[in-house]
Short mmCIF file of C-alpha atoms and ligand atoms in Angstrom, two decimals:
data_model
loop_
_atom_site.label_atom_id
_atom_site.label_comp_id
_atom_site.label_asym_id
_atom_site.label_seq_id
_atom_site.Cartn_x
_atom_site.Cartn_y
_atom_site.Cartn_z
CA UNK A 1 25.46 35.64 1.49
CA UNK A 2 27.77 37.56 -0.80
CA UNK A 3 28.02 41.50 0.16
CA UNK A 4 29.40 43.50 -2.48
CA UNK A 5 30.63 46.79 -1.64
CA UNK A 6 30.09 50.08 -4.14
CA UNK A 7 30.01 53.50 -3.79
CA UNK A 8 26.91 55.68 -4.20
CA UNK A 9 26.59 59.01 -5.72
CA UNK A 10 23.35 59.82 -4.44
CA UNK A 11 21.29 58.14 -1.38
CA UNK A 12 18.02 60.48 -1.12
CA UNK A 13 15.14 59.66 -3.46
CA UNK A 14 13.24 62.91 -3.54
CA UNK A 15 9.80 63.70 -3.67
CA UNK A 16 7.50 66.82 -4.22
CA UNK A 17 4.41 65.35 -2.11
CA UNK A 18 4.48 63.69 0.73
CA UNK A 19 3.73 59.77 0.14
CA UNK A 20 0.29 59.42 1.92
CA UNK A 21 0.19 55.39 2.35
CA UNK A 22 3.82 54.87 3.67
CA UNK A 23 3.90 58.01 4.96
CA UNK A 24 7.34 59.89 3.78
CA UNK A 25 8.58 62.39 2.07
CA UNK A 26 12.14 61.63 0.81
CA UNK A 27 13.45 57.80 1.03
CA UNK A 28 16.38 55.91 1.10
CA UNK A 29 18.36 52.58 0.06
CA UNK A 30 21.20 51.73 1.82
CA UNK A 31 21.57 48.44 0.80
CA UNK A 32 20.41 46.70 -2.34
CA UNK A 33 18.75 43.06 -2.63
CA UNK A 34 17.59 41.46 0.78
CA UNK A 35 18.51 38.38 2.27
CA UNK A 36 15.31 38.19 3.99
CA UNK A 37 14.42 37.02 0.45
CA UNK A 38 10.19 36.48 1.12
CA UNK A 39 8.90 34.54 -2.11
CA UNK A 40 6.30 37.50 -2.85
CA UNK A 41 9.05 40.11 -2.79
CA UNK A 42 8.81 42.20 -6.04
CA UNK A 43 12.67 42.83 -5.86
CA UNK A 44 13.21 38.76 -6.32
CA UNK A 45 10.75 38.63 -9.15
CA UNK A 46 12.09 42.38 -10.62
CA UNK A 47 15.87 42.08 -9.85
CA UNK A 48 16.20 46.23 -10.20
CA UNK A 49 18.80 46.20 -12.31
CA UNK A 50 20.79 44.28 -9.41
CA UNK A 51 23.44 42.20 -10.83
CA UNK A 52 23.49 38.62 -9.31
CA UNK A 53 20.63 37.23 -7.17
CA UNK A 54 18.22 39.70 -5.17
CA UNK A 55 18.00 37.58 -2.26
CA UNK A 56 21.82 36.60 -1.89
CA UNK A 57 23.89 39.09 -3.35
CA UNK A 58 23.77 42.73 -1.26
CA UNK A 59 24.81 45.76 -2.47
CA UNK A 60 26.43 48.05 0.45
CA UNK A 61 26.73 51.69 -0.20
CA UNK A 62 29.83 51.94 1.71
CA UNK A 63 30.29 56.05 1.60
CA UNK A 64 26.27 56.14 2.22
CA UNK A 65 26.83 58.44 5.51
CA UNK A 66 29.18 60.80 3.74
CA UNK A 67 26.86 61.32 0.92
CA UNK A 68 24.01 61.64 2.96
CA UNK A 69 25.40 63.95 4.80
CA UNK A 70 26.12 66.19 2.07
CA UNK A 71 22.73 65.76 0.81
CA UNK A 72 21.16 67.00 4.29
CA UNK A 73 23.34 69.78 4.13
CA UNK A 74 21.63 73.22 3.55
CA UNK A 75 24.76 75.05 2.44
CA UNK A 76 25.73 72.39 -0.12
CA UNK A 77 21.77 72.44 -1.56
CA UNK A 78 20.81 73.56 -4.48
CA UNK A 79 17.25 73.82 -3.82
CA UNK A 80 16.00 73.40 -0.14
CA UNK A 81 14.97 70.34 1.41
CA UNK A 82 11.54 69.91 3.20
CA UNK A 83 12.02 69.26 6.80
CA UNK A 84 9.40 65.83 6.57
CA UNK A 85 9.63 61.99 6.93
CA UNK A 86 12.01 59.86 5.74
CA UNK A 87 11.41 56.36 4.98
CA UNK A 88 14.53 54.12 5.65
CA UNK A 89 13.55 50.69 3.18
CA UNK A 90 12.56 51.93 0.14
CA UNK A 91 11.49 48.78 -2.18
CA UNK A 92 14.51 47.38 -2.38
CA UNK A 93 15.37 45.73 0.55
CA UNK A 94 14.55 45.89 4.44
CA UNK A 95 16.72 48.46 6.45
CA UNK A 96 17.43 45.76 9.34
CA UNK A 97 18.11 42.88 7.06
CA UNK A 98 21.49 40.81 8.29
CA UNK A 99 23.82 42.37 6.64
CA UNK A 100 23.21 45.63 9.03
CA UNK A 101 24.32 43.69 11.66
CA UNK A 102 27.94 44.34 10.17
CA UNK A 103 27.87 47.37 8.31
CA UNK A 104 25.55 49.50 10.74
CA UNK A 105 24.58 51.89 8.29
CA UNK A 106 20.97 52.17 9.06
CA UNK A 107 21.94 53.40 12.71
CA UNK A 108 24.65 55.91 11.73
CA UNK A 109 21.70 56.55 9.08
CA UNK A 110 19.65 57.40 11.91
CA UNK A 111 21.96 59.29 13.86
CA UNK A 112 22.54 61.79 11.15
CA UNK A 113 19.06 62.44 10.64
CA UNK A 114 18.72 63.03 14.77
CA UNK A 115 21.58 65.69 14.21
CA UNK A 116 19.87 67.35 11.08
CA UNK A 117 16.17 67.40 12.80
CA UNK A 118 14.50 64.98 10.49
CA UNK A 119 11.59 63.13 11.19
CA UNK A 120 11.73 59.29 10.47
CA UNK A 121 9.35 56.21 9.42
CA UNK A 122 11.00 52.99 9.27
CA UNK A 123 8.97 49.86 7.86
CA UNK A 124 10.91 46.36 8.60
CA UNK A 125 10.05 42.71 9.05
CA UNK A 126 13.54 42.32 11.23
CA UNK A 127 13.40 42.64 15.26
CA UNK A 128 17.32 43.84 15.07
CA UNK A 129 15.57 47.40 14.95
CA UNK A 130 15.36 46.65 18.94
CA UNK A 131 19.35 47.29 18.92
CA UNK A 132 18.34 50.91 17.74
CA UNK A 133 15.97 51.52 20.37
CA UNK A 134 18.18 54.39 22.48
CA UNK A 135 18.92 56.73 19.04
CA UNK A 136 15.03 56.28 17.80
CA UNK A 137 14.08 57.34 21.39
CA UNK A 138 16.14 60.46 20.97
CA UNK A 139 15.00 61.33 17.58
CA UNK A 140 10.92 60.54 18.53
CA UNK A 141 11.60 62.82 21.26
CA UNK A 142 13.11 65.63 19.32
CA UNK A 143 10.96 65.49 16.06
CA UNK A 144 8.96 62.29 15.43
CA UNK A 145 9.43 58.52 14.60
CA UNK A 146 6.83 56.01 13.73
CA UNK A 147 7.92 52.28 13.87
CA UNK A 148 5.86 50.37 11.49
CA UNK A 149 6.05 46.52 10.89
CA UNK A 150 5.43 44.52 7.73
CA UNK A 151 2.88 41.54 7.52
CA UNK A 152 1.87 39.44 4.54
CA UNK A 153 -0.67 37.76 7.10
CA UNK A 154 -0.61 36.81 10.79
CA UNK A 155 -0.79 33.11 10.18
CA UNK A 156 2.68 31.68 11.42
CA UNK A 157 2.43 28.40 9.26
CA UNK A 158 2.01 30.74 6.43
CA UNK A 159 4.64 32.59 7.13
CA UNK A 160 7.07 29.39 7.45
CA UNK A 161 6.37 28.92 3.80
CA UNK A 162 6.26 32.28 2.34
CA UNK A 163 8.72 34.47 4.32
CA UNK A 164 11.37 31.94 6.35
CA UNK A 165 14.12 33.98 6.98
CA UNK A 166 12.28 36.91 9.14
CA UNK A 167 11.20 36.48 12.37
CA UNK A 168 7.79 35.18 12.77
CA UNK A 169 4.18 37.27 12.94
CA UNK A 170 4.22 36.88 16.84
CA UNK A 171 7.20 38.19 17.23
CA UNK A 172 6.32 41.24 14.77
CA UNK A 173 3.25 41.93 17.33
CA UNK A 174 5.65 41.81 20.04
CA UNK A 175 7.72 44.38 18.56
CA UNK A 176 4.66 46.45 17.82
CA UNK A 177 3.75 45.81 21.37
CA UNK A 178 7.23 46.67 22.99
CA UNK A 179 7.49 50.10 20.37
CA UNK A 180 4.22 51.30 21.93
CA UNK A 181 5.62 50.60 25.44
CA UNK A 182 8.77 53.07 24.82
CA UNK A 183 6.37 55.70 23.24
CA UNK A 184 6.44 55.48 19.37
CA UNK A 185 3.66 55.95 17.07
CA UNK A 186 3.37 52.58 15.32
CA UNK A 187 2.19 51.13 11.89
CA UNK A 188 0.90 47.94 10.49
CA UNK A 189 1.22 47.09 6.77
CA UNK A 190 -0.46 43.94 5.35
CA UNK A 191 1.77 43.19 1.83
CA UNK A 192 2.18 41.42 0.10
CA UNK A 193 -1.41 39.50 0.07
CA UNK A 194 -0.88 36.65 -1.39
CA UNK A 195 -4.15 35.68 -3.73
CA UNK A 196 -6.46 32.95 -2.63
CA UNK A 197 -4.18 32.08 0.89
CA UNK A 198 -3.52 35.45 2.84
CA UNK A 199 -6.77 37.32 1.24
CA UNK A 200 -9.61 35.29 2.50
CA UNK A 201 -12.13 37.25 5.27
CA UNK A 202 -11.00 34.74 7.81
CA UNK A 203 -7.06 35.86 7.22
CA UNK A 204 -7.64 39.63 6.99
CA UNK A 205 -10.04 39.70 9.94
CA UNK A 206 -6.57 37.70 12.14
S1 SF4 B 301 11.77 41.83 3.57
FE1 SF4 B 301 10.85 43.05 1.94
S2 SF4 B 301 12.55 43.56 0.56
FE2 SF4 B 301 13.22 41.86 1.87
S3 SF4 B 301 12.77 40.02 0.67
FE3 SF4 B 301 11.04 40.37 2.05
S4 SF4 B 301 9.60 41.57 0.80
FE4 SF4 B 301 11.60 41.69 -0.24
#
């Protein structure tokens, strides 16, 4: 993996509704490309203007925090900012991929919006979101966080083929299993379904 690190001038992606499938109102990227590189993934097939390869090469946005802050800032607003969900992952990549392991900056991420009074949804196919479980705790207690994992089907030989570098369905339900446990409103996504293998009655029913 090659991490290549840039600095953003904006990190919020606004937006005057709230998004009623994944369930946010203003979203984030903190990295771009995704090592978890699934062989569905729209970023792989897309590249989003990403120089190099989507599923090797990550972008860090080093000064994200700082920026962010600003952005949460009411004094340094132009126009105010709706106190609502915000999705960390927004298309182009997973929040908890590796490289978080090093840079952190989905945590300090969340710590900032704990401080501000945001609410949060985070969507990942990583487990290292269990590392985060004491600030989420503090931030679904003060406002509201909902934990929701990302399936393309529950089928673990499936998965072996289509998505090898994240951890496996099971240990997705686990997660699911052990986020309920500590209190957190949880969601399921099936995506990508995969024509003619993930989409038969037998697959969606699992
Ligand atoms: S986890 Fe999501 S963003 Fe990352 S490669 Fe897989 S589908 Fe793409």
């Amino acid at each position: 993996m090659y991490a290549k690190e840039v600095e953003a001038k904006s990190i919020l992606r606004k937006h005057k509704k709230i998004d009623s499938w994944f369930v946010y109102h203003n979203s984030m990227n903190l990295y771009r490309g995704c090592t978890h590189n699934c062989s569905y993934c729209d970023g792989r097939a897309e590249n989003y203007y990403m120089e190099g390869d989507f599923g090797k090469d990550i972008v860090v946005k080093t000064n994200a925090i700082e920026v962010l802050r600003k952005e949460l800032t009411p004094t340094k607003r132009k126009l105010p900012l709706k106190r609502s969900f915000m999705l960390s992952g927004g298309g182009v990549g997973d929040s908890y991929e590796p490289v978080e392991k090093k840079y952190e900056l989905t945590r300090k991420t969340i710590e900032l919006l704990y401080e501000f009074n945001f609410l949060l949804h985070i969507l990942t196919k990583s487990t290292l979101i269990k590392r985060d479980l004491d600030i989420l705790k503090k931030i679904n207690k003060q406002s509201r966080a909902i934990i929701s994992f990302n399936f393309s089907s529950v089928d673990e030989n499936v998965s072996k083929i289509f998505e090898p570098n994240v951890p496996s369905p099971d240990k997705r339900l686990d997660m699911i299993s052990y986020f309920k446990d500590n209190g957190f409103v949880c969601g399921m996504f099936l995506m990508s379904v995969i024509p003619l293998i993930t989409d038969t009655p037998e697959m969606i029913d699992s």
